[in-house]
Short mmCIF file of C-alpha atoms and ligand atoms in Angstrom, two decimals:
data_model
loop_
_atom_site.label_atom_id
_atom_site.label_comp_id
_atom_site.label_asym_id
_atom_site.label_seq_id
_atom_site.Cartn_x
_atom_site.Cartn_y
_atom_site.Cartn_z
CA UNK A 1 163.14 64.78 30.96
CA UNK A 2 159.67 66.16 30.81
CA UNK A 3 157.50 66.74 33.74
CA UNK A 4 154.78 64.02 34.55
CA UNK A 5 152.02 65.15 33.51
CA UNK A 6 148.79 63.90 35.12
CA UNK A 7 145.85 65.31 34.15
CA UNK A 8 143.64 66.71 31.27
CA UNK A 9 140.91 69.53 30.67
CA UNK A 10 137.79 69.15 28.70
CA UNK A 11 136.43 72.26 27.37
CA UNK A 12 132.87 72.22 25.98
CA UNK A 13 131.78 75.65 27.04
CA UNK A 14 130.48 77.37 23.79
CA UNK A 15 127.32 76.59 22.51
CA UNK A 16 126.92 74.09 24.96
CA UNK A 17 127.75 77.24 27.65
CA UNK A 18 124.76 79.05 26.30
CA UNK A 19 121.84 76.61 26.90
CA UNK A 20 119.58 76.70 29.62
CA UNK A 21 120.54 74.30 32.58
CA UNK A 22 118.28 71.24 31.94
CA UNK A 23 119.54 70.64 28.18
CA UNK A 24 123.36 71.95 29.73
CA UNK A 25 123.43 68.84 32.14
CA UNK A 26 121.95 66.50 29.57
CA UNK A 27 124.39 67.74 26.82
CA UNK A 28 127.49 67.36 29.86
CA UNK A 29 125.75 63.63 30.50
CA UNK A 30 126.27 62.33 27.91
CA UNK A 31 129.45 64.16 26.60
CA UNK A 32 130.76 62.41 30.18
CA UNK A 33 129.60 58.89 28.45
CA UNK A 34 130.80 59.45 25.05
CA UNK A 35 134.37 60.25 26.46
CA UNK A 36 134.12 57.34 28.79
CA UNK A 37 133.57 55.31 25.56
CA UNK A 38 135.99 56.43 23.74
CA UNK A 39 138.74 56.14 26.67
CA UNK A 40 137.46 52.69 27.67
CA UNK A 41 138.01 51.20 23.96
CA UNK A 42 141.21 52.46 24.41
CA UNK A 43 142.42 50.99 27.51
CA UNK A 44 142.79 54.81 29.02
CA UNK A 45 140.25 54.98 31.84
CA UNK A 46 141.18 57.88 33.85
CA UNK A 47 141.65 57.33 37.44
CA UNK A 48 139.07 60.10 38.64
CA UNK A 49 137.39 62.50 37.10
CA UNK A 50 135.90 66.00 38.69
CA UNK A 51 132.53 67.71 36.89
CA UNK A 52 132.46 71.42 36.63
CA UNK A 53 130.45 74.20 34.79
CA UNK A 54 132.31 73.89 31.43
CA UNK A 55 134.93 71.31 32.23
CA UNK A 56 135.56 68.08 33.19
CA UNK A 57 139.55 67.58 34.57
CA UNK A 58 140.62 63.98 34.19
CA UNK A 59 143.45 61.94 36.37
CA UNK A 60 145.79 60.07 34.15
CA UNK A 61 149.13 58.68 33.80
CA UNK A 62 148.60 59.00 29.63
CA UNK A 63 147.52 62.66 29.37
CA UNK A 64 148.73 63.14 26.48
CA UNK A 65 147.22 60.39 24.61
CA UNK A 66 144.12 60.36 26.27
CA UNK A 67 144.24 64.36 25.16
CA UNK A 68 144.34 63.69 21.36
CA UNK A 69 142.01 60.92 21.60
CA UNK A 70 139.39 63.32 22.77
CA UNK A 71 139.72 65.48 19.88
CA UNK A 72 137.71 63.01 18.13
CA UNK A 73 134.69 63.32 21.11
CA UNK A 74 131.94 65.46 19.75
CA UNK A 75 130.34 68.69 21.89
CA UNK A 76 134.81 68.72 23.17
CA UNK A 77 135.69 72.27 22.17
CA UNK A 78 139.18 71.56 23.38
CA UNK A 79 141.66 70.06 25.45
CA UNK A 80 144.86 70.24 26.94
CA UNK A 81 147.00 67.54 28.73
CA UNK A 82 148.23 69.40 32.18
CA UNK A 83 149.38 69.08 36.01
CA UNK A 84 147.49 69.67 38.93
CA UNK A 85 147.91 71.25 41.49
CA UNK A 86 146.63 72.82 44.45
CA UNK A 87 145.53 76.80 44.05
CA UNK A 88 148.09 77.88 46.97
CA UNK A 89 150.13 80.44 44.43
CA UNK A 90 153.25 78.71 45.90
CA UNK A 91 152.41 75.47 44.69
CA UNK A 92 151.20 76.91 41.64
CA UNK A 93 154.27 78.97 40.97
CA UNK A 94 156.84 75.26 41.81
CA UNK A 95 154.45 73.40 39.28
CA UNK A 96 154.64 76.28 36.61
CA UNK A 97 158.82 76.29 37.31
CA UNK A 98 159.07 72.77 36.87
CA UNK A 99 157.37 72.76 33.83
CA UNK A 100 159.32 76.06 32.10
CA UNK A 101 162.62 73.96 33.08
CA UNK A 102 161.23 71.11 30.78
CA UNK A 103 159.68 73.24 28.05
CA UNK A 104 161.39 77.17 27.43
CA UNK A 105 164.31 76.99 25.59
CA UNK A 106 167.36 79.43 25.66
CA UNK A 107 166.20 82.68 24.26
CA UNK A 108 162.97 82.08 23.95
CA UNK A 109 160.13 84.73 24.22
CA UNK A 110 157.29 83.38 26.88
CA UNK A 111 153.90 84.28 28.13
CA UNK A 112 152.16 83.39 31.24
CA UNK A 113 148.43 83.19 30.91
CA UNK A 114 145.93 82.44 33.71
CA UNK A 115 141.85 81.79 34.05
CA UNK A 116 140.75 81.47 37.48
CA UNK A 117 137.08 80.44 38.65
CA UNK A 118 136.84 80.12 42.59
CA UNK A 119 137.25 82.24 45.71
CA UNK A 120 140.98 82.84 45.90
CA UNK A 121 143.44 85.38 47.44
CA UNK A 122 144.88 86.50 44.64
CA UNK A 123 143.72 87.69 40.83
CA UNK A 124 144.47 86.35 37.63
CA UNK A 125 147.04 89.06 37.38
CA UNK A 126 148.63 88.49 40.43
CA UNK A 127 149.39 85.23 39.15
CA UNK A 128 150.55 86.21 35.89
CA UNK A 129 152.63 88.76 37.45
CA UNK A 130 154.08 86.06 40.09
CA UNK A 131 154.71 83.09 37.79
CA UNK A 132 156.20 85.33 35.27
CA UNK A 133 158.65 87.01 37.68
CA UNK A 134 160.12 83.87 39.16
CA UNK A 135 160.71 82.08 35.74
CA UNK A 136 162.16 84.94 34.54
CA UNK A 137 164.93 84.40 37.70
CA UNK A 138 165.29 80.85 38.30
CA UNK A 139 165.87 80.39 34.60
CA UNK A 140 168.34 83.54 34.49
CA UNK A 141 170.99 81.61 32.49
CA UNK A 142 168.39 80.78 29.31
CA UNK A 143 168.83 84.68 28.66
CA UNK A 144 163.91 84.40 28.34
CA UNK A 145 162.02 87.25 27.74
CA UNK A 146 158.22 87.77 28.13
CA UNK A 147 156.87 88.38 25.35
CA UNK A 148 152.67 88.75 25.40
CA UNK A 149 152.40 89.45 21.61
CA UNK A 150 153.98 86.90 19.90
CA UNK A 151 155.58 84.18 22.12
CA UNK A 152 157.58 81.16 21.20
CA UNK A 153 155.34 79.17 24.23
CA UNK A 154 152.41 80.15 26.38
CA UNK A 155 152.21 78.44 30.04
CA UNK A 156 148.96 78.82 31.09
CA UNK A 157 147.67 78.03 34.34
CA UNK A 158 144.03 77.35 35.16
CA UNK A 159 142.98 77.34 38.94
CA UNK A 160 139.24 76.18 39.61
CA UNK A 161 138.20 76.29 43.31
CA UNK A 162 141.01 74.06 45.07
CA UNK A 163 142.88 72.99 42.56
CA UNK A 164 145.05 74.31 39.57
CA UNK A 165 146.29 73.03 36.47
CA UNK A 166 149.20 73.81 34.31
CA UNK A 167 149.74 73.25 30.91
CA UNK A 168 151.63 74.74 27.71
CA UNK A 169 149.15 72.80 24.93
CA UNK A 170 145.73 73.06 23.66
CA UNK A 171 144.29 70.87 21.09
CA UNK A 172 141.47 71.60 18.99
CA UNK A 173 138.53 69.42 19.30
CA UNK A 174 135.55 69.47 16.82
CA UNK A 175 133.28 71.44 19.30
CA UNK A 176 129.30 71.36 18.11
CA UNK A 177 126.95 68.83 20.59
CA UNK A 178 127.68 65.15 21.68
CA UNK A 179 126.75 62.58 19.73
CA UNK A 180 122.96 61.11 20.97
CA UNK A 181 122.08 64.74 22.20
CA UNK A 182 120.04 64.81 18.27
CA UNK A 183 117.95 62.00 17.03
CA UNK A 184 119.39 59.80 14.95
CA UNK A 185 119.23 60.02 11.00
CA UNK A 186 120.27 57.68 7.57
CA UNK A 187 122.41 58.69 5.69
CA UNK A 188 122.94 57.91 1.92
CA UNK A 189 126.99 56.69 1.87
CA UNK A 190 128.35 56.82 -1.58
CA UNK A 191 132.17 56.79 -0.23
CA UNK A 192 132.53 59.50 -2.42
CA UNK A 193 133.97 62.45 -1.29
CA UNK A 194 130.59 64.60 -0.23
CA UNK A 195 128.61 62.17 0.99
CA UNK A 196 131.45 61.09 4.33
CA UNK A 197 131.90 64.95 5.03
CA UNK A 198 127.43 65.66 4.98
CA UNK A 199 127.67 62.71 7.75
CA UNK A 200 130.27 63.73 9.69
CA UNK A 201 128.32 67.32 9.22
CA UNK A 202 125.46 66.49 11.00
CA UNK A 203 127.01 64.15 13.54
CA UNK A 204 129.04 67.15 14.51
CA UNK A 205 125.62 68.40 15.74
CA UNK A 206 124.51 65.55 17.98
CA UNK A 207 123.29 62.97 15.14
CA UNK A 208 123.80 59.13 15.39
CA UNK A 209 123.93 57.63 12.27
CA UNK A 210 122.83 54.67 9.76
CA UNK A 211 125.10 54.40 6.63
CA UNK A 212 123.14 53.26 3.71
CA UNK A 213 124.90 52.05 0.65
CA UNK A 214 123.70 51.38 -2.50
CA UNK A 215 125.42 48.81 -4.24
CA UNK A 216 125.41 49.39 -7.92
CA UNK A 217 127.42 46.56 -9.42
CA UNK A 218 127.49 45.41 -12.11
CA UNK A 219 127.64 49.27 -12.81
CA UNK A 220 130.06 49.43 -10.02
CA UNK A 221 132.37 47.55 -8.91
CA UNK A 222 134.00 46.04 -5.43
CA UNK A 223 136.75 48.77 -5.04
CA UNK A 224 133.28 50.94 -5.09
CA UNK A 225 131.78 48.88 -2.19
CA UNK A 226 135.07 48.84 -0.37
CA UNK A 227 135.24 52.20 -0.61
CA UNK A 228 132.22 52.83 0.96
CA UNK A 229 132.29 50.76 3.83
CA UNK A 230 135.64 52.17 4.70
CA UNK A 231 134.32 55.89 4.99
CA UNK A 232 131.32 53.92 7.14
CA UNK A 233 134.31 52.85 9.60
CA UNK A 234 136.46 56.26 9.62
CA UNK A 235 132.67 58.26 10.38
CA UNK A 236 132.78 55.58 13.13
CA UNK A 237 135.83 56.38 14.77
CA UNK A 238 134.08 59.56 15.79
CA UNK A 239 131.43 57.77 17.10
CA UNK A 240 132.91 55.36 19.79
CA UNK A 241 130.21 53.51 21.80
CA UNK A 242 127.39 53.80 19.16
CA UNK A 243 126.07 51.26 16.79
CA UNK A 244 127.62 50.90 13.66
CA UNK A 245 125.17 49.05 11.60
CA UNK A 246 125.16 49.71 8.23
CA UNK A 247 122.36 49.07 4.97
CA UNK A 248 123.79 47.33 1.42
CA UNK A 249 121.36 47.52 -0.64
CA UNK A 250 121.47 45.62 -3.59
CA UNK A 251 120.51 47.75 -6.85
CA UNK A 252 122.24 46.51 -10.00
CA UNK A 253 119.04 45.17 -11.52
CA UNK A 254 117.33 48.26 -10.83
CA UNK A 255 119.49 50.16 -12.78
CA UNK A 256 119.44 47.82 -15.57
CA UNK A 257 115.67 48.70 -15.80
CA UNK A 258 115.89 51.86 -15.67
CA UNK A 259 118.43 51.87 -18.75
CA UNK A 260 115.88 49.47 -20.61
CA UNK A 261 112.84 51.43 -19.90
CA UNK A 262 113.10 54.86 -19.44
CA UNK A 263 114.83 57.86 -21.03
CA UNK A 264 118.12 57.88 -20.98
CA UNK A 265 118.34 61.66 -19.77
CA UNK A 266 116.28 60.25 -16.76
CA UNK A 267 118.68 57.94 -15.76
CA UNK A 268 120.32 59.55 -12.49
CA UNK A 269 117.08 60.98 -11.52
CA UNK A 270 115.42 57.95 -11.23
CA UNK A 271 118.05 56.35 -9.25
CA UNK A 272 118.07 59.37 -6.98
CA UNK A 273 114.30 59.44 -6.45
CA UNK A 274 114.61 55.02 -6.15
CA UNK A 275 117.43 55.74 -3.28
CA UNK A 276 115.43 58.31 -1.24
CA UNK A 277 112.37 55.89 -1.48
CA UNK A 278 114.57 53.28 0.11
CA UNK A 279 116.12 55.39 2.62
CA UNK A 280 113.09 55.99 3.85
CA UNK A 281 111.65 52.84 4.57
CA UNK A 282 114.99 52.18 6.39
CA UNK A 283 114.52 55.41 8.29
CA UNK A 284 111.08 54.18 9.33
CA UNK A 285 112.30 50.96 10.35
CA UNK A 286 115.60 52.33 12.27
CA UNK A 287 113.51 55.04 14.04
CA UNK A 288 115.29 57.66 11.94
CA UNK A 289 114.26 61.52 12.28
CA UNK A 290 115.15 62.21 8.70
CA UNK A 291 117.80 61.15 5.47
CA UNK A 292 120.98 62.87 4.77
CA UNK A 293 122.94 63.17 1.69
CA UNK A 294 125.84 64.92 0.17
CA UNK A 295 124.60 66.91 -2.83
CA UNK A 296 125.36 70.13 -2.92
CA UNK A 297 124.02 73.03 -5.95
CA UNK A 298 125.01 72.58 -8.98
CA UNK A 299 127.54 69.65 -8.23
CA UNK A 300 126.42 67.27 -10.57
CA UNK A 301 123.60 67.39 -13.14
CA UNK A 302 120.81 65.81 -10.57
CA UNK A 303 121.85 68.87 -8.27
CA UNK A 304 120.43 71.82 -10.35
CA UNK A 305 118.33 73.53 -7.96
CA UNK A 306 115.73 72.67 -10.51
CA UNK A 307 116.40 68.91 -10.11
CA UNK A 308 116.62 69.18 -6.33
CA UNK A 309 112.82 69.81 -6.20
CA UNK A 310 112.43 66.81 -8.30
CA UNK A 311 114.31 64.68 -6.70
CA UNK A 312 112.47 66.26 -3.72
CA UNK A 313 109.01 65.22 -4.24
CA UNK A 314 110.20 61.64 -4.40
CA UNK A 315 110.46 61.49 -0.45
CA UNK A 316 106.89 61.96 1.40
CA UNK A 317 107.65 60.99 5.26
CA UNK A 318 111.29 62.19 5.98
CA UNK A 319 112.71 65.69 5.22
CA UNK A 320 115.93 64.81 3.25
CA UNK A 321 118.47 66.96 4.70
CA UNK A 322 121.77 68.19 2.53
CA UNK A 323 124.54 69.95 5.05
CA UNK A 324 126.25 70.70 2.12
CA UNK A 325 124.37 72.58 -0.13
CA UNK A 326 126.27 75.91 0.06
CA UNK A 327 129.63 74.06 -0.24
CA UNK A 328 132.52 74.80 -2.46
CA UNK A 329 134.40 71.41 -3.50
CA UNK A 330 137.78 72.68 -2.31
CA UNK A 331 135.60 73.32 1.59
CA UNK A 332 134.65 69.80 1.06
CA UNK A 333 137.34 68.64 0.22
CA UNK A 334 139.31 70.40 3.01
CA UNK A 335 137.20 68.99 5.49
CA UNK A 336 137.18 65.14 4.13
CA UNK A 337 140.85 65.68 4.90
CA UNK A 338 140.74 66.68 8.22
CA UNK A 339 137.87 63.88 9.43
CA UNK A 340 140.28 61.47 7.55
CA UNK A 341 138.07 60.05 4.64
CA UNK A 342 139.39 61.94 2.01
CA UNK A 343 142.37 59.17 1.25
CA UNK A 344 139.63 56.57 0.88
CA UNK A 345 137.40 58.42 -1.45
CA UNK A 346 139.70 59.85 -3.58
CA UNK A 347 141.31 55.68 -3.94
CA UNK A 348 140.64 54.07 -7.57
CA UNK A 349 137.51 52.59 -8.07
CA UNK A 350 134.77 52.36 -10.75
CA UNK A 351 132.28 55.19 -10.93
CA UNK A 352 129.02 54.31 -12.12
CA UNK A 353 128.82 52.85 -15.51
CA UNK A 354 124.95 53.05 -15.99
CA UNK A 355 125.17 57.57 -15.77
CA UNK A 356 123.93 59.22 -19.32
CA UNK A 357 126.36 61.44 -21.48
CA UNK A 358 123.72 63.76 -21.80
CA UNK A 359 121.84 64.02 -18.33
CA UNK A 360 118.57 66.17 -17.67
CA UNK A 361 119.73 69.61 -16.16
CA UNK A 362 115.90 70.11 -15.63
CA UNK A 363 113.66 67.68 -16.17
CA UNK A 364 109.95 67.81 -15.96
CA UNK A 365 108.79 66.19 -12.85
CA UNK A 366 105.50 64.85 -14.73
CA UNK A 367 108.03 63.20 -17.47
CA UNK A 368 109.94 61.52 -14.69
CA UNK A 369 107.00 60.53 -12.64
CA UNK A 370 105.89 58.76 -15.94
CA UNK A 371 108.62 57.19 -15.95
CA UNK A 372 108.79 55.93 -12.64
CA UNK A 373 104.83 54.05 -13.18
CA UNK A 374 106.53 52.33 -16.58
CA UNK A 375 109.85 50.91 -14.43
CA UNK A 376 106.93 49.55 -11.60
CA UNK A 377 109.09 51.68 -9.03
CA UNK A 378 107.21 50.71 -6.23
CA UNK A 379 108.03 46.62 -6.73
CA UNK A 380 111.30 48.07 -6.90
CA UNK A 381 111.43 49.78 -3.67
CA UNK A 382 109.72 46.54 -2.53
CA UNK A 383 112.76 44.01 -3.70
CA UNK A 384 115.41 46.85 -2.86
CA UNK A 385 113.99 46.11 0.96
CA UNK A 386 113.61 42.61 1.28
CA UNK A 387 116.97 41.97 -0.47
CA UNK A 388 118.93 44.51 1.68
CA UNK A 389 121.28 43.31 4.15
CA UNK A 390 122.86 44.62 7.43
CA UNK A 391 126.51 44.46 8.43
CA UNK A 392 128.21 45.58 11.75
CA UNK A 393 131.44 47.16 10.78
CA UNK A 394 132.82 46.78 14.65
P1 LIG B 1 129.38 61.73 -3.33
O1 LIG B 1 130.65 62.48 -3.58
O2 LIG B 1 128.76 62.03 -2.05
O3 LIG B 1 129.56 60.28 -3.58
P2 LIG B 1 128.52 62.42 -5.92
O4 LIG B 1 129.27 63.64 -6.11
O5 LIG B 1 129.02 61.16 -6.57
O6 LIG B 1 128.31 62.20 -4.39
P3 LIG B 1 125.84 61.93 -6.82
O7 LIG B 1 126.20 60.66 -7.45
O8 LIG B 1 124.96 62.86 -7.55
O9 LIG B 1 127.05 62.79 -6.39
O10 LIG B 1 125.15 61.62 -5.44
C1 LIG B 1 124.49 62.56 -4.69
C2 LIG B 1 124.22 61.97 -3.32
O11 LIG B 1 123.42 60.79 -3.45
C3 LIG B 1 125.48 61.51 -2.60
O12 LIG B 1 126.11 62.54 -1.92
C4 LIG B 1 124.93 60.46 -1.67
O13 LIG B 1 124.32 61.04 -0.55
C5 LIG B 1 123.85 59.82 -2.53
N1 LIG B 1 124.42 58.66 -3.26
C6 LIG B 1 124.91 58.63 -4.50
N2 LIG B 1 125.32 57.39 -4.83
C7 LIG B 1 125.09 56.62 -3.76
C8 LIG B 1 125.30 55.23 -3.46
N3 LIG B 1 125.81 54.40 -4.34
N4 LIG B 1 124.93 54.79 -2.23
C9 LIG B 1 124.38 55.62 -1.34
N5 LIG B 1 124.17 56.92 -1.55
C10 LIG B 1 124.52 57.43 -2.75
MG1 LIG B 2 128.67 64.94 -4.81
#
């Protein structure tokens, strides 16, 4: 049977590490609130939980859960469920045997690791040195061997000030700042495949965020919408504890005007430069720092570098921010995978019907500003508002 264990470490030293100390204790704040968030929604409140420079060490009867539920807790570098103990080496060393009993097989090749902050009468070494020595002959019969290259498990044991902790795991988190330490920002949701991964880009660096969808139907269709909204809930699972409001906006008829009266060649442009106008207004409304999307060079025919200026000069209050503009599809793609919206994007669903064979690879902004006074984009913008509605995808 394995050992109880009944604690965990947070790790968020990194970048966090490196700030001064007033933005360090506002990142650990609210890092501290975020986690308690995410543990509350999950009925895993920890029993205590002690602060320290770069850590915070939780009590719990579910480490291990409450471990891989905080590898979706943004600013986390890391975690690992573990035991505490006190930092007497003796108690250290009966922890660390109880554990190898439980988890070194027979002719296995170990290593002992240690990281010690604190006043303590012993060094890192010592311990190593110690722990490794008395596994080696209480567990005589497994025929172990130490093995600091390449083992088959590392025990590690961490001893802060009074207490230690032993563990042999250590799950990734997603590191970068927690989320609310950044203003908050739109985002222009597609449910595509670039568009979930630019969001979950910039949340990764301390951004709330407000999906915005643009509901193109009859050019799209539901499966399109569904879609969508989905990728809005799996971005929220990373963002326990914050709002999840999310913009439809309704834009079939626009797009039917724009195929009636403009150039065909136009046609994405315009719908581009019509859903950064919107975003916009929502930004303003939503007290929004600035609008995200998921175009990257060269990924489409609106994403020419060329067309990226035009699209551009559409947006006059908010700097429109694209996380993945240096991005290779299969990078994308790798990441949609690992923040878990790449199943939804890639499902069936209609792409839009209203996009030209032929589309402008660089269009002349004057043309498409032309084009834009015919349509009457501004009544557009106007309707696109008014008709938009909110939902709350709790
Ligand atoms: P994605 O994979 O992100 O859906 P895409 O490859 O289909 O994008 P485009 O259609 O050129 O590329 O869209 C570029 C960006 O415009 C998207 O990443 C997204 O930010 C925004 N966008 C496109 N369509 C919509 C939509 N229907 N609703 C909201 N935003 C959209
Ligand atoms: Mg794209």
């Amino acid at each position: 049977m394995d050992i109880e264990l009944d604690s965990v470490i947070v790790r968020f030293g990194g970048e966090i590490g490196i700030k001064g100390e007033w933005t360090r204790r506002r990142c650990q704040q609210l890092l501290l609130r975020n986690l308690m968030s995410t543990l509350g929604q999950r009925k895993l409140v920890p029993k205590a939980i002690t602060q320290k420079r770069g850590r915070i060490y939780l009590r719990t009867t579910k480490a291990k859960t409450t471990a891989l539920e905080l590898t979706k807790v943004f600013g986390i570098s890391s975690v690992s469920p573990a035991r505490q103990t006190s930092s007497d080496l003796k108690a250290i060393t009966e922890t660390t045997l109880e554990i190898a009993q439980t988890q070194v097989d027979n002719e296995k090749g170990f290593a002992i690791r240690c990281r010690r902050v604190g006043k303590h009468p012993y060094s890192s070494m010592d311990v190593c040195k110690e722990l490794g020595k008395k596994i080696l002959e209480r567990l005589k019969n497994r025929n172990l061997r130490v093995d600091l290259v390449n083992p088959d498990i590392i025990i590690s044991a961490e001893v802060r000030d009074k207490q230690a902790y032993i563990y042999t795991e250590r799950l990734q988190g997603p590191g970068g700042f927690p989320l609310g330490s950044q203003a908050k920002v739109v985002v222009l949701l597609s449910g595509g495949i670039d568009s979930p991964v630019a969001s979950w880009l910039v949340m990764k660096r301390g951004c709330p965020i407000t999906p915005i969808y643009v509901d193109n139907t009859p050019f799209t269709d539901e499966r399109t919408t569904d879609r969508a909204l989905e990728t809005a809930k799996k971005l929220f699972e990373w963002a326990k504890g914050f709002p999840r409001k999310t913009y439809i906006i309704r834009n079939g008829q626009n797009i039917q005007r724009i195929k009636e009266k403009a150039p065909k060649r136009f046609g994405c442009l315009l719908c581009k430069r019509l859903m950064y106008r919107i975003a916009e207004r929502i930004a303003e409304r939503e007290g929004a720092e600035g609008v995200v999307t998921g175009e990257a060079i060269g990924e489409q025919a609106s994403q020419t570098m060329h067309n990226l200026r035009v699209l551009d000069d559409a947006a006059t209050k908010f700097p429109i921010h694209r996380p993945l503009l240096g991005f290779n599809k299969t990078e994308i793609e790798k990441l949609a995978r690992k923040i878990g919206t790449f199943e939804i994007s890639t499902r069936r669903a209609k792409g839009c019907m209203a996009a030209p064979l032929k589309p402008a690879t660089k269009a002349k902004l004057e043309m498409v500003k032309e084009a834009e006074e015919k349509i009457g984009i501004t009544e557009m913008v106007e309707k696109a508002i008014t008709t938009s509605e909110t939902l709350d995808l709790s």
